[in-house]
Amino acid sequence: MTDVQRTPFVRDLASSDRKTRDKALDSLTLFLRSRTDLSLIDLLKLWKGLFFCFYHSDRPLTQQALARSLSYSLVPTLPRPTVHRFLRAFWITIGREFHAIDRLRLDKYMYLIRCYVGVAFEIFVKGKQQQPGNDDGGKKRKREEEQAAAKSKNQKKQNKRSKGKDNTDEQSNRISNGTTTTTATTDTQTPTTTTDSDAAKWTDLKSYLSIISEGPLNPLNFDPDQDTSINEKTDYVPMPHGPDGLRYHLLDIWIDELEKVLEFEQGDSEEGEETKPRKVISEAPMDLILGPIETLRVEGLHKPVRTRAAEALQDERLFEWGFKERKVESEDEDEESEEWGGFD
């Protein structure tokens, strides 16, 4: 593939006209979906053009729409062999060009990075990836099925409420007649099993997190052992490390974007009651997801980076969701810490 940056749909992606931008996105999507043999170097050429198209996009709403189109609308539709290479090309481009972003355009690139962190969690944690053969009709059918399922769920809830009301009325009648019945309830716990598809899903997640650990969340800014030469025969391109500004941003948004893809147990709390902690019901390998941050906390080159990584790992939501436990200090330790030890 030659001069991929000059393809018409890359230029039209930065248009302020929504119809032109949507048409360009459709062309880009069809192009990427039809090509499963794109190398990393080819995708880097494509991202070079996309980066500067996004650089010249104006107006906040246009920038946000373009960022979401390039992430949430595009990445889930890519062929499975292309997803990791496409994401690697994105992080290589961001690492290369991050220092060249001026302060007036920094916010929109921060939002683009947030979108890519979020869509990666949707694909590799939530498993939300469309098949290459899906079309608009399939999306429409999927929406109709979801609406029908939601309607059926609401109907079941209504039936359950009416049934509970009937049982209450029947029990009150029995009590008034002098006859009561006693029922016993037992709680059962269904064991969770890990299937082969789940193992494959976590394998893809591990491969993606290795890209993050190799690039933006790498503890080192410069690795003397890294091969910095580009090899077109082996399709090797070195991954830039950091910089710290990109590390700080990822540490700020990592848990936020993860929260969006987790499923929580819905519990109704009455007025006046304290909000109950949310319980995560979806599977999420937190040790794997938080691994790059833990490595950065231990092996980070600069103390501010290590401190910020430690703060991210102490996020209140991790304790609320049950992934971390608070350390309880004994009263003796508190008394010893309060005692005055005199002059040294």
Coordinates of C-alpha atoms in Angstrom, one line a residue:
M1 CA 0.0 0.0 0.0
T2 CA 1.5 3.3 -1.1
D3 CA 0.6 6.9 -0.1
V4 CA -2.2 5.7 2.2
Q5 CA -2.2 9.2 3.9
R6 CA -3.4 10.8 0.7
T7 CA -6.6 8.6 0.3
P8 CA -9.7 10.9 0.1
F9 CA -11.5 9.5 3.1
V10 CA -8.6 10.4 5.4
R11 CA -8.9 14.1 4.3
D12 CA -12.7 14.1 4.6
L13 CA -12.6 12.8 8.2
A14 CA -11.7 16.3 9.4
S15 CA -14.5 18.0 7.6
S16 CA -17.0 20.0 9.6
D17 CA -19.8 18.7 7.5
R18 CA -21.4 15.7 9.3
K19 CA -22.5 14.0 6.0
T20 CA -19.0 14.2 4.6
R21 CA -17.4 13.0 7.8
D22 CA -19.8 10.1 8.1
K23 CA -19.2 9.1 4.5
A24 CA -15.5 9.2 5.0
L25 CA -15.8 7.1 8.1
D26 CA -17.8 4.5 6.2
S27 CA -15.1 4.4 3.5
L28 CA -12.4 4.0 6.1
T29 CA -14.3 1.3 7.8
L30 CA -14.9 -0.7 4.6
F31 CA -11.3 -0.3 3.6
L32 CA -10.0 -1.6 6.9
R33 CA -12.6 -4.4 7.1
S34 CA -11.7 -5.6 3.6
R35 CA -8.0 -5.7 4.3
T36 CA -6.7 -8.2 6.8
D37 CA -3.1 -8.2 5.4
L38 CA -2.3 -4.6 6.5
S39 CA 1.1 -4.5 8.2
L40 CA 2.1 -2.4 11.1
I41 CA 4.0 0.0 8.9
D42 CA 1.0 0.4 6.6
L43 CA -1.2 1.2 9.6
L44 CA 1.4 3.7 10.9
K45 CA 1.2 5.5 7.5
L46 CA -2.6 5.6 7.9
W47 CA -2.4 6.9 11.5
K48 CA 0.0 9.6 10.4
G49 CA -2.7 11.0 8.2
L50 CA -5.4 10.4 10.8
F51 CA -3.4 12.2 13.4
F52 CA -3.0 15.4 11.4
C53 CA -6.6 15.2 10.2
F54 CA -7.6 15.2 13.8
Y55 CA -5.1 18.0 14.4
H56 CA -6.9 20.3 12.0
S57 CA -10.4 19.5 13.0
D58 CA -12.2 22.5 14.5
R59 CA -15.2 23.0 16.9
P60 CA -15.6 21.0 20.0
L61 CA -18.6 19.0 18.9
T62 CA -16.9 18.1 15.6
Q63 CA -13.8 17.0 17.5
Q64 CA -15.7 14.8 19.9
A65 CA -17.8 13.2 17.2
L66 CA -14.7 12.5 15.1
A67 CA -12.9 11.0 18.2
R68 CA -15.8 8.7 19.0
S69 CA -16.1 7.7 15.3
L70 CA -12.4 6.8 15.1
S71 CA -12.7 4.7 18.3
Y72 CA -16.1 3.4 19.3
S73 CA -17.5 3.2 15.8
L74 CA -14.4 2.0 14.0
V75 CA -12.3 -0.3 16.3
P76 CA -15.0 -2.9 17.2
T77 CA -15.7 -3.5 13.5
L78 CA -12.1 -4.3 12.6
P79 CA -11.1 -7.9 11.7
R80 CA -9.7 -9.8 14.6
P81 CA -6.2 -10.1 13.2
T82 CA -6.0 -6.3 12.6
V83 CA -7.2 -5.0 16.0
H84 CA -4.0 -5.4 18.0
R85 CA -1.9 -4.0 15.1
F86 CA -4.2 -1.0 14.7
L87 CA -4.1 -0.2 18.4
R88 CA -0.3 -0.6 18.5
A89 CA -0.1 1.8 15.5
F90 CA -2.3 4.3 17.5
W91 CA -0.1 4.2 20.6
I92 CA 3.1 4.4 18.6
T93 CA 1.8 7.5 16.8
I94 CA 0.6 9.1 20.1
G95 CA 4.0 8.4 21.7
R96 CA 5.8 9.9 18.8
E97 CA 3.7 13.1 18.4
F98 CA 2.7 13.8 22.0
H99 CA 5.4 16.4 22.5
A100 CA 4.4 18.2 19.3
I101 CA 0.8 18.8 20.5
D102 CA 0.3 22.4 21.5
R103 CA -1.7 23.5 24.6
L104 CA -4.6 24.7 22.4
R105 CA -5.1 21.2 20.9
L106 CA -4.1 19.1 23.9
D107 CA -7.7 18.7 25.3
K108 CA -9.1 17.0 22.1
Y109 CA -6.2 14.6 22.0
M110 CA -6.7 13.8 25.6
Y111 CA -10.3 13.0 24.8
L112 CA -9.2 10.8 21.8
I113 CA -6.9 8.9 24.2
R114 CA -9.7 8.4 26.6
C115 CA -11.9 7.0 23.9
Y116 CA -9.3 4.5 22.9
V117 CA -8.7 3.3 26.4
G118 CA -12.5 2.9 26.8
V119 CA -13.0 1.1 23.5
A120 CA -10.2 -1.3 24.3
F121 CA -11.8 -2.2 27.6
E122 CA -15.1 -2.7 25.8
I123 CA -13.5 -5.2 23.3
F124 CA -11.2 -7.1 25.6
V125 CA -13.0 -6.9 29.0
K126 CA -16.6 -6.7 28.0
G127 CA -16.2 -8.7 24.8
K128 CA -18.1 -6.1 22.6
Q129 CA -16.7 -6.7 19.2
Q130 CA -18.8 -6.8 16.0
Q131 CA -18.3 -9.5 13.4
P132 CA -16.9 -8.3 10.1
G133 CA -20.0 -9.4 8.3
N134 CA -22.4 -7.4 10.3
D135 CA -24.3 -4.7 8.4
D136 CA -26.8 -2.0 9.3
G137 CA -29.6 -4.5 9.1
G138 CA -27.9 -6.7 11.7
K139 CA -27.5 -3.7 14.0
K140 CA -31.1 -2.9 13.6
R141 CA -32.1 -6.4 14.4
K142 CA -29.9 -6.4 17.4
R143 CA -31.5 -3.2 18.7
E144 CA -34.9 -4.7 18.2
E145 CA -33.9 -7.8 20.1
E146 CA -32.5 -5.8 23.0
Q147 CA -35.7 -3.7 23.1
A148 CA -37.8 -6.9 23.1
A149 CA -35.7 -8.4 25.9
A150 CA -36.0 -5.3 28.0
K151 CA -39.8 -5.3 27.5
S152 CA -40.0 -8.9 28.5
K153 CA -37.9 -8.2 31.5
N154 CA -40.1 -5.4 32.6
Q155 CA -43.2 -7.6 32.1
K156 CA -41.6 -10.3 34.3
K157 CA -41.0 -7.7 37.0
Q158 CA -44.6 -6.5 36.9
N159 CA -45.8 -10.1 37.1
K160 CA -43.6 -10.8 40.0
R161 CA -44.9 -7.7 41.8
S162 CA -48.5 -8.6 41.2
K163 CA -47.8 -12.2 42.3
G164 CA -46.1 -10.9 45.5
K165 CA -49.1 -8.7 46.2
D166 CA -51.5 -11.6 45.7
N167 CA -49.4 -13.7 48.1
T168 CA -49.5 -10.9 50.7
D169 CA -53.2 -10.6 50.4
E170 CA -53.7 -14.4 50.7
Q171 CA -51.4 -14.5 53.8
S172 CA -53.3 -11.7 55.5
N173 CA -56.6 -13.5 54.8
R174 CA -55.2 -16.6 56.4
I175 CA -54.0 -14.7 59.4
S176 CA -57.4 -13.1 59.8
N177 CA -59.0 -16.6 59.6
G178 CA -56.7 -18.0 62.2
T179 CA -54.6 -20.2 59.9
T180 CA -50.9 -19.4 59.2
T181 CA -48.3 -21.2 57.1
T182 CA -44.6 -21.2 57.5
T183 CA -42.2 -21.3 54.5
A184 CA -38.5 -21.8 54.6
T185 CA -36.1 -20.3 52.1
T186 CA -32.6 -21.4 51.4
D187 CA -29.9 -19.4 49.6
T188 CA -28.0 -21.3 46.9
Q189 CA -24.7 -20.2 45.3
T190 CA -24.0 -21.1 41.8
P191 CA -20.4 -21.8 41.1
T192 CA -18.8 -19.9 38.2
T193 CA -16.8 -21.8 35.6
T194 CA -14.3 -20.5 33.1
T195 CA -14.8 -21.6 29.6
D196 CA -12.3 -21.7 26.7
S197 CA -13.8 -18.6 25.2
D198 CA -13.1 -16.7 28.4
A199 CA -9.5 -17.9 28.4
A200 CA -9.2 -16.6 24.8
K201 CA -10.7 -13.3 25.8
W202 CA -8.2 -12.8 28.6
T203 CA -5.4 -13.8 26.2
D204 CA -6.4 -10.9 23.9
L205 CA -6.5 -8.6 26.9
K206 CA -3.1 -9.7 28.0
S207 CA -1.7 -9.0 24.5
Y208 CA -3.3 -5.5 24.6
L209 CA -1.9 -4.7 28.0
S210 CA 1.5 -5.8 26.9
I211 CA 1.3 -3.0 24.3
I212 CA 0.4 -0.5 27.1
S213 CA 3.2 -1.8 29.3
E214 CA 5.7 -1.6 26.4
G215 CA 4.7 2.0 25.4
P216 CA 2.9 4.7 27.5
L217 CA 3.1 2.9 30.9
N218 CA 6.6 1.7 30.5
P219 CA 8.6 2.6 33.6
L220 CA 11.6 3.8 31.6
N221 CA 11.8 6.8 29.3
F222 CA 14.8 5.4 27.4
D223 CA 15.8 1.7 27.2
P224 CA 19.4 1.2 26.0
D225 CA 18.6 -2.4 25.1
Q226 CA 15.7 -1.5 22.8
D227 CA 16.2 -1.9 19.1
T228 CA 15.4 1.5 17.6
S229 CA 15.7 0.5 14.0
I230 CA 12.7 -0.1 11.8
N231 CA 12.7 -3.4 10.0
E232 CA 10.1 -3.6 7.2
K233 CA 10.9 -7.3 6.5
T234 CA 9.9 -8.4 10.0
D235 CA 7.3 -5.5 10.4
Y236 CA 9.0 -4.2 13.5
V237 CA 8.7 -0.6 14.7
P238 CA 10.0 0.4 18.1
M239 CA 7.4 1.6 20.6
P240 CA 8.1 5.0 22.2
H241 CA 8.1 5.0 26.0
G242 CA 6.0 7.5 27.9
P243 CA 6.2 10.4 28.1
D244 CA 5.2 11.4 31.7
G245 CA 2.3 13.6 30.6
L246 CA 0.8 10.6 28.8
R247 CA 1.4 8.4 31.8
Y248 CA -0.4 10.8 34.1
H249 CA -3.4 11.0 31.8
L250 CA -3.7 7.2 31.6
L251 CA -3.5 6.9 35.4
D252 CA -6.3 9.4 35.7
I253 CA -8.7 7.8 33.3
W254 CA -7.8 4.0 33.7
I255 CA -10.4 3.3 36.5
D256 CA -13.0 5.7 35.0
E257 CA -13.1 3.8 31.7
L258 CA -13.0 0.4 33.4
E259 CA -16.0 1.4 35.4
K260 CA -18.0 2.0 32.2
V261 CA -17.6 -1.7 31.1
L262 CA -18.2 -3.4 34.4
E263 CA -21.6 -4.8 35.2
F264 CA -22.9 -4.1 38.7
E265 CA -25.6 -5.7 40.8
Q266 CA -28.6 -3.5 40.9
G267 CA -29.9 -2.8 44.4
D268 CA -32.8 -0.5 45.3
S269 CA -32.0 1.7 48.3
E270 CA -34.8 3.5 50.1
E271 CA -34.8 7.1 51.0
G272 CA -32.8 7.9 54.1
E273 CA -30.7 4.7 53.8
E274 CA -27.0 4.8 53.1
T275 CA -25.9 3.9 49.6
K276 CA -24.9 0.3 49.5
P277 CA -21.6 -0.7 48.0
R278 CA -21.9 -1.8 44.4
K279 CA -21.1 -5.4 43.8
V280 CA -19.5 -6.3 40.5
I281 CA -21.2 -9.3 38.8
S282 CA -19.1 -9.3 35.6
E283 CA -15.8 -11.2 35.3
A284 CA -12.8 -8.9 35.2
P285 CA -9.2 -10.1 35.8
M286 CA -8.2 -7.1 38.0
D287 CA -4.7 -8.4 38.7
L288 CA -4.1 -8.4 35.0
I289 CA -5.8 -5.0 34.3
L290 CA -4.0 -3.3 37.2
G291 CA -0.7 -5.0 36.4
P292 CA 0.9 -2.2 34.3
I293 CA 0.0 0.4 37.0
E294 CA 1.5 -1.8 39.7
T295 CA 4.7 -2.2 37.6
L296 CA 4.9 1.6 37.2
R297 CA 4.4 2.0 41.0
V298 CA 7.4 -0.3 41.8
E299 CA 9.7 0.4 38.9
G300 CA 8.8 4.0 37.9
L301 CA 11.8 6.2 37.1
H302 CA 10.5 9.3 38.7
K303 CA 9.0 9.6 42.2
P304 CA 5.9 11.7 41.1
V305 CA 5.0 8.9 38.6
R306 CA 5.4 6.3 41.3
T307 CA 3.3 8.3 43.7
R308 CA 0.5 8.9 41.1
A309 CA 0.5 5.2 40.3
A310 CA 0.1 4.3 44.0
E311 CA -2.8 6.8 44.3
A312 CA -4.5 5.1 41.3
L313 CA -4.2 1.7 42.9
Q314 CA -5.8 3.2 46.1
D315 CA -8.9 4.4 44.3
E316 CA -12.0 4.2 46.5
R317 CA -13.9 2.3 43.9
L318 CA -11.6 -0.6 44.0
F319 CA -12.3 -1.1 47.7
E320 CA -16.1 -0.5 47.1
W321 CA -16.2 -3.2 44.4
G322 CA -14.4 -5.7 46.6
F323 CA -11.2 -6.0 44.6
K324 CA -9.1 -4.6 47.4
E325 CA -9.3 -4.7 51.2
R326 CA -8.4 -2.0 53.6
K327 CA -5.7 -2.6 56.2
V328 CA -7.1 -2.3 59.7
E329 CA -4.7 -0.8 62.1
S330 CA -4.8 -2.0 65.7
E331 CA -5.4 0.3 68.6
D332 CA -1.9 -0.5 70.1
E333 CA -0.3 0.7 66.9
D334 CA -2.3 3.9 67.0
E335 CA -1.3 4.6 70.6
E336 CA 2.4 3.9 69.9
S337 CA 2.2 6.3 66.9
E338 CA 0.7 9.0 69.2
E339 CA 3.3 8.7 71.9
W340 CA 6.1 11.2 72.0
G341 CA 9.4 9.5 71.6
G342 CA 11.5 12.4 72.9
F343 CA 14.5 14.0 71.3
D344 CA 16.8 11.9 69.1

